[in-house]
PDB file of C-alpha atoms in Angstrom:
ATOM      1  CA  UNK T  91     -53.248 -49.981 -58.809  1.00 61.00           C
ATOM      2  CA  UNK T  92     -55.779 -47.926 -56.437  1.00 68.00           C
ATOM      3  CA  UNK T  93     -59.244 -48.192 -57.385  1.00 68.00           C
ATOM      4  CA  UNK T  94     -60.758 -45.230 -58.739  1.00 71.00           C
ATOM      5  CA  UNK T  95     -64.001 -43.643 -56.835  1.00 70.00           C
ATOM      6  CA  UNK T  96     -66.423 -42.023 -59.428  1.00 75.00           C
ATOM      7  CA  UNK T  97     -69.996 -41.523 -57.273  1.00 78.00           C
ATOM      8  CA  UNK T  98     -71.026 -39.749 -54.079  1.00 83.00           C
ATOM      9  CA  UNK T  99     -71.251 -42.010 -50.926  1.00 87.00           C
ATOM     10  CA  UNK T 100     -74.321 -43.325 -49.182  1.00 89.00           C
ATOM     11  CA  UNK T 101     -73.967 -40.606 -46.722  1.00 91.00           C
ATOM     12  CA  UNK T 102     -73.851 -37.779 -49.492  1.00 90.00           C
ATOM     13  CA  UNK T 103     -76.667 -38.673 -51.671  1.00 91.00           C
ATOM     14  CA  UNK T 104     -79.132 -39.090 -47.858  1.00 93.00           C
ATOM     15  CA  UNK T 105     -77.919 -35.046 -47.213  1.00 94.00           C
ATOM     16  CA  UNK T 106     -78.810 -34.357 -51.000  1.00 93.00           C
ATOM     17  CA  UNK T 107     -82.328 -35.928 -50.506  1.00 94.00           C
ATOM     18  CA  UNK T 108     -83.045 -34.444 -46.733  1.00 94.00           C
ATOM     19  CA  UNK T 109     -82.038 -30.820 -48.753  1.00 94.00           C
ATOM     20  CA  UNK T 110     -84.206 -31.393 -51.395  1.00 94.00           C
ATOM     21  CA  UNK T 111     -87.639 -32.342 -48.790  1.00 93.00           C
ATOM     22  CA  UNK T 112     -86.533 -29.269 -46.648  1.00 92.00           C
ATOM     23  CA  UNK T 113     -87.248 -27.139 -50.281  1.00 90.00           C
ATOM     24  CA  UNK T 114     -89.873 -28.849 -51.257  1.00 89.00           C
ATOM     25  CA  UNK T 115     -92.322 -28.624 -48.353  1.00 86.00           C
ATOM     26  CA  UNK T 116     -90.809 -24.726 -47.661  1.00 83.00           C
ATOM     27  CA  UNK T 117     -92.352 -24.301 -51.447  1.00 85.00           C
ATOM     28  CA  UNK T 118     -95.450 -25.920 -51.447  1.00 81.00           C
ATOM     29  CA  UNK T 119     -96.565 -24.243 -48.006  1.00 76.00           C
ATOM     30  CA  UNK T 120     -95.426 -20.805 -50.007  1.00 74.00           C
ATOM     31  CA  UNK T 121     -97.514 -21.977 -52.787  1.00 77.00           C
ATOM     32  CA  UNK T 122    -100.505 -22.416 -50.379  1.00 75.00           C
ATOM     33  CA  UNK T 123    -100.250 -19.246 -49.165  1.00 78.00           C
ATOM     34  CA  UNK T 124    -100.217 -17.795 -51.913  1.00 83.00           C
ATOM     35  CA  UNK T 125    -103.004 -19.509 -53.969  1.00 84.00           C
ATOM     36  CA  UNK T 126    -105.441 -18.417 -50.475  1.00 84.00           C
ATOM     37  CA  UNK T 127    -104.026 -14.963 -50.625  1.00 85.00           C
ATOM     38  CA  UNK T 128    -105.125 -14.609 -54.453  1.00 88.00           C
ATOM     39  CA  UNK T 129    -108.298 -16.463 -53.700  1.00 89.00           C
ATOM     40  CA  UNK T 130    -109.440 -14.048 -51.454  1.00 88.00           C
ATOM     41  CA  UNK T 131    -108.323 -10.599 -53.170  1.00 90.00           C
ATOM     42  CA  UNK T 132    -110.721 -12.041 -55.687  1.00 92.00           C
ATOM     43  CA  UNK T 133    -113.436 -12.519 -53.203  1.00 92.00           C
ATOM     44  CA  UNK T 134    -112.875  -8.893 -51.939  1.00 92.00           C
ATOM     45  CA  UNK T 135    -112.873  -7.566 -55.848  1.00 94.00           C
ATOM     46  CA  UNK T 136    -116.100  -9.506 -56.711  1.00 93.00           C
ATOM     47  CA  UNK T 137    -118.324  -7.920 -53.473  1.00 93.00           C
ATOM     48  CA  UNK T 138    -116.753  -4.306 -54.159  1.00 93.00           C
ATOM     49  CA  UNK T 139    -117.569  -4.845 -58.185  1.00 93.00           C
ATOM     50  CA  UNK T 140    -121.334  -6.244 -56.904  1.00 93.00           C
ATOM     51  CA  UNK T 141    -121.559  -2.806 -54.394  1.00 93.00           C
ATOM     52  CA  UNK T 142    -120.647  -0.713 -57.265  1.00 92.00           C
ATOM     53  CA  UNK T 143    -122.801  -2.214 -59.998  1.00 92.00           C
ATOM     54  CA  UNK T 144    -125.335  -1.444 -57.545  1.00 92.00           C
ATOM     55  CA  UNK T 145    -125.042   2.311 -57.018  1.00 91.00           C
ATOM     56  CA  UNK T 146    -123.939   2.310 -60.428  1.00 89.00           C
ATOM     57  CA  UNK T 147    -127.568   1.469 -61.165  1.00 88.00           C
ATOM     58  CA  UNK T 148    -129.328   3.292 -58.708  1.00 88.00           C
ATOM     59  CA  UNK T 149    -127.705   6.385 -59.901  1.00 87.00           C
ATOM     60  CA  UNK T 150    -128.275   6.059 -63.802  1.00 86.00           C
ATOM     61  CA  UNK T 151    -131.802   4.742 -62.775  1.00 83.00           C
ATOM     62  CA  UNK T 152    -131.802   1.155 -64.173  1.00 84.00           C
ATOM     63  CA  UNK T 153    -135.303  -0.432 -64.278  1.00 81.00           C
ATOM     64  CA  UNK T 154    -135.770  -3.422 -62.019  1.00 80.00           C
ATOM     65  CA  UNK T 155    -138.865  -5.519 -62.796  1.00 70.00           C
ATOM     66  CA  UNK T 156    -140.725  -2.992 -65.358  1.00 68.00           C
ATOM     67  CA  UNK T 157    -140.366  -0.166 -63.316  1.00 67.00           C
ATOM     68  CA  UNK T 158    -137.551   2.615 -63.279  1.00 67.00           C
ATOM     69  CA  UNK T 159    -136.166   4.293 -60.206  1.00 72.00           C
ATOM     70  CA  UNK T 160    -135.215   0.907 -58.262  1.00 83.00           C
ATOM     71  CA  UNK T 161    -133.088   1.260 -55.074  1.00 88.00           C
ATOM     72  CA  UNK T 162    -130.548  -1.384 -55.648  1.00 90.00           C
ATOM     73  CA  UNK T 163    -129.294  -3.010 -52.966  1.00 92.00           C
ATOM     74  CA  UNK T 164    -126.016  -5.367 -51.888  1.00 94.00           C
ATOM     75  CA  UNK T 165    -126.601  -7.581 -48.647  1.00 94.00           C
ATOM     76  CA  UNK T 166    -124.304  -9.471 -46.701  1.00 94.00           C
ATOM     77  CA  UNK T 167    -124.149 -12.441 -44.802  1.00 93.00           C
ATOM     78  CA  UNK T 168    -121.403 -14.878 -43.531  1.00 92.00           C
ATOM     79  CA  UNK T 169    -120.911 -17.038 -46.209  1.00 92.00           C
ATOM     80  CA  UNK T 170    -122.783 -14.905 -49.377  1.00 93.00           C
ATOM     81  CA  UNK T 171    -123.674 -11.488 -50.817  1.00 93.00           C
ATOM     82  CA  UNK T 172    -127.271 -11.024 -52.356  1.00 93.00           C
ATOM     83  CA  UNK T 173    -127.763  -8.164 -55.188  1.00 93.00           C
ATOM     84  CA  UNK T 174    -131.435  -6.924 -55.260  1.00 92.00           C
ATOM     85  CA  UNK T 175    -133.177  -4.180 -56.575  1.00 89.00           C
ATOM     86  CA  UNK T 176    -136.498  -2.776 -54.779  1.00 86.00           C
ATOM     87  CA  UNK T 177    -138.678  -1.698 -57.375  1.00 77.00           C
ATOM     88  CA  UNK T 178    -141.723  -1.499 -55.292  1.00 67.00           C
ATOM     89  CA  UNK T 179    -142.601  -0.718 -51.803  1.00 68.00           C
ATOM     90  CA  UNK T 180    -141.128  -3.915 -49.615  1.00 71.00           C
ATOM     91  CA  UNK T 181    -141.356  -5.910 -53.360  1.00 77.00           C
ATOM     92  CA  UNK T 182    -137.121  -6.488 -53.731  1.00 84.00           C
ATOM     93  CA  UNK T 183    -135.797  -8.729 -56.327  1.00 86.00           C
ATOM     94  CA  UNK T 184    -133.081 -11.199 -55.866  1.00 90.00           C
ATOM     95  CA  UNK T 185    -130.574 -10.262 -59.286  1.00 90.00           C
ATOM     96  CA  UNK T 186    -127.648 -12.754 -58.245  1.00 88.00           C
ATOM     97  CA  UNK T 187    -126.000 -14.195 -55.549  1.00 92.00           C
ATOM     98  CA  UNK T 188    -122.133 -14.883 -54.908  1.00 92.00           C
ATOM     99  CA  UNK T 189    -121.265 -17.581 -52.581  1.00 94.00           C
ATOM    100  CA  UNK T 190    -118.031 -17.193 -51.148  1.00 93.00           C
ATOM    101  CA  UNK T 191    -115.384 -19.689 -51.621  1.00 92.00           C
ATOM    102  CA  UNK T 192    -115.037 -22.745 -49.198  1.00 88.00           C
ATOM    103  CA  UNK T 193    -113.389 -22.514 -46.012  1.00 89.00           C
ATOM    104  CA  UNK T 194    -114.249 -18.442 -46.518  1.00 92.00           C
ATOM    105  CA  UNK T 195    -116.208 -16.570 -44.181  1.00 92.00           C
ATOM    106  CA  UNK T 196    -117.151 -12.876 -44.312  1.00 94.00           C
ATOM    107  CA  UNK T 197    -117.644 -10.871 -40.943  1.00 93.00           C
ATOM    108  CA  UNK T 198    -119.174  -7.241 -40.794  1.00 93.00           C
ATOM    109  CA  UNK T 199    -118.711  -4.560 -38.393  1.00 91.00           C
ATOM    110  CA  UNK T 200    -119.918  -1.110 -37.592  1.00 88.00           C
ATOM    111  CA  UNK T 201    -119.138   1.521 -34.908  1.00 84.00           C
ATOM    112  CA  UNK T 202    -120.841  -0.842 -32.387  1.00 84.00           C
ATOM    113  CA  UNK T 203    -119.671  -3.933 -32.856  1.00 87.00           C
ATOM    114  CA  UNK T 204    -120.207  -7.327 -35.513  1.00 90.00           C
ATOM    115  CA  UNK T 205    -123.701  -7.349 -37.497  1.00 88.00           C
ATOM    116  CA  UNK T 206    -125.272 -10.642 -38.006  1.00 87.00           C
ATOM    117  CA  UNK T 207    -125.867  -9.728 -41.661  1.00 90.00           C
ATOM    118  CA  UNK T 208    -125.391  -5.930 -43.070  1.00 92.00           C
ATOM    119  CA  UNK T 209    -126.679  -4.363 -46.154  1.00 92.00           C
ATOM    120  CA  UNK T 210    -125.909  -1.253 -48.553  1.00 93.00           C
ATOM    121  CA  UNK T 211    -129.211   0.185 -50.358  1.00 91.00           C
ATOM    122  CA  UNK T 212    -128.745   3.339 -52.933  1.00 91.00           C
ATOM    123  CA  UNK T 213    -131.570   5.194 -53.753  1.00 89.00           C
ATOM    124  CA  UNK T 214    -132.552   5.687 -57.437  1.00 86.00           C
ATOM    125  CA  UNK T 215    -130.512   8.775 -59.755  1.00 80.00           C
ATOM    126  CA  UNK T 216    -129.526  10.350 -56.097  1.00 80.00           C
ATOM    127  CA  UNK T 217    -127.306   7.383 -55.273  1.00 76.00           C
ATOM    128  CA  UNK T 218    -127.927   8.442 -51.539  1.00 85.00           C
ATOM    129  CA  UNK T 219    -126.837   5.402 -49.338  1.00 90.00           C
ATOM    130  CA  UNK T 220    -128.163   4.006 -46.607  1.00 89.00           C
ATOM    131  CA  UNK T 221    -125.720   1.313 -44.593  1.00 91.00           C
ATOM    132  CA  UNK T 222    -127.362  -1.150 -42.023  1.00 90.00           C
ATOM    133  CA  UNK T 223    -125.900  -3.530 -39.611  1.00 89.00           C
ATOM    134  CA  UNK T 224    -128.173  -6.097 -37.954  1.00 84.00           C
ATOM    135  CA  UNK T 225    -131.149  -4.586 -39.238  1.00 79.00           C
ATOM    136  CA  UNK T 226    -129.630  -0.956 -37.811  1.00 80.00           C
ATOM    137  CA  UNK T 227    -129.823   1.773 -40.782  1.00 79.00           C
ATOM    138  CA  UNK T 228    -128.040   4.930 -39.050  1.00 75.00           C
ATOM    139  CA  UNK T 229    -124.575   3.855 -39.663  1.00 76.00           C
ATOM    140  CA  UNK T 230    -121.375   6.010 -40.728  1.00 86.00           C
ATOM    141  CA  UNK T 231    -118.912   3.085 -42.296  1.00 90.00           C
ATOM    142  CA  UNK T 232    -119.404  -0.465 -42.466  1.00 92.00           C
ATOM    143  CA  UNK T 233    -116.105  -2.755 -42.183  1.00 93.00           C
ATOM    144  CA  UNK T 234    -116.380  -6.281 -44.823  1.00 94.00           C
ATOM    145  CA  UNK T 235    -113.360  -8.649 -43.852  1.00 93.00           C
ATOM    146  CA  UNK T 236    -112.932 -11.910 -46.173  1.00 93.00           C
ATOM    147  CA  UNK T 237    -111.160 -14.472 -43.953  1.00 91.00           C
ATOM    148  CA  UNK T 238    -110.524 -18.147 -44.215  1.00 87.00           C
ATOM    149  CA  UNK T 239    -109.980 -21.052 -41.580  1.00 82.00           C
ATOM    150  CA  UNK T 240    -105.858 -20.617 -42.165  1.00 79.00           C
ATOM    151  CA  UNK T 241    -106.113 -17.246 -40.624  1.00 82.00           C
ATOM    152  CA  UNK T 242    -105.505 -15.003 -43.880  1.00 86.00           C
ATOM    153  CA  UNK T 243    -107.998 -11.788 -43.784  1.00 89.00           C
ATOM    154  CA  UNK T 244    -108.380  -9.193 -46.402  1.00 92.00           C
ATOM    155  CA  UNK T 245    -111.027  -6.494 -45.883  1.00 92.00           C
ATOM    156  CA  UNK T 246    -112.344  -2.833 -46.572  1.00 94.00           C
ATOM    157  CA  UNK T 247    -114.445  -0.297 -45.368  1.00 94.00           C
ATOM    158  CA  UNK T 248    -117.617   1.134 -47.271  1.00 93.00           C
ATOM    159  CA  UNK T 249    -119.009   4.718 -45.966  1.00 91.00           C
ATOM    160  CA  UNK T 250    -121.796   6.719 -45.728  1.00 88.00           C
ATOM    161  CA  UNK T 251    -120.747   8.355 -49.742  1.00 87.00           C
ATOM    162  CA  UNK T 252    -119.911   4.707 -51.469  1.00 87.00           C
ATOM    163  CA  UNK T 253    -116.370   5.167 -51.181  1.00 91.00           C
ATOM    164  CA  UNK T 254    -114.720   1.706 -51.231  1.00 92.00           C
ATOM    165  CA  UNK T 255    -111.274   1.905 -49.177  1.00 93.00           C
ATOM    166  CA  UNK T 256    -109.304  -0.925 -49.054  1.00 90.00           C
ATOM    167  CA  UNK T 257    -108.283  -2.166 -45.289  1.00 86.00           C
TER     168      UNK T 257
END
């Protein structure tokens, strides 16, 4: 009597396995990708939330170090944002920091070119804003992009009103 074949052949079950790797790797890169893209829509949210806590208190004059009336203030550098508030003549206040996440960079332009650091300062219950770049004050819009060392970049603009557009 023939032999009956229950099983998949050598041949079969190698195909099965190469499939399977193929998927796998196609997945975790997608998974990558994906975990960076969230990372830094949250690093975007968390600067735009820290620029509009600051003209938030600016314009509802929230006392900064015993006295009302503060300018509050967001800087920006490569690899951090600073909060302050200015309660005195040249006297500013560090509030908080926020360090971006590793392997994240932040890079900000203006209508000339890249600042080395930039900063948005609103004046107290006007809210009038004043954008710098490099230490320059008269600026119209200042561009904030969030990228990391695998090339993903998220970004958006901030103008001379505090109006946050997304890029």
């Amino acid at each position: 009597p023939p032999m009956k074949n229950y099983g998949f052949t050598l041949v079969e079950l190698l195909i099965a396995m190469g499939l399977m790797a193929i998927f796998t790797t196609f997945i975790v890169s997608n998974l990558r990708s994906s975990r960076e893209s969230a990372v830094a829509d949250q690093t975007v949210k968390n600067i735009q939330s820290t620029v509009k806590l600051a003209q938030t208190n600016a314009s509802s004059g929230v006392k900064c170090g015993n006295d009302g009336g503060a300018h509050w203030m967001v800087e920006f550098y490569s690899n951090h944002s600073i909060l302050k508030c200015q309660y005195q003549t040249n006297i500013a206040q560090e509030i908080w920091s926020y360090d971006l996440p590793t392997n994240f960079t932040m890079s900000v332009e203006d209508q000339l070119g890249t600042c080395s650091f930039a900063g948005v300062t609103f004046a107290p219950v006007t809210g009038q804003i004043s954008l710098s770049c490099g230490g320059i004050v008269e600026n119209q819009l200042l561009e904030l992009t969030i990228s990391n060392s695998g090339g993903y970049s998220k970004g958006f603009t901030i103008n001379q009103q505090g109006v946050i557009n997304e890029l």
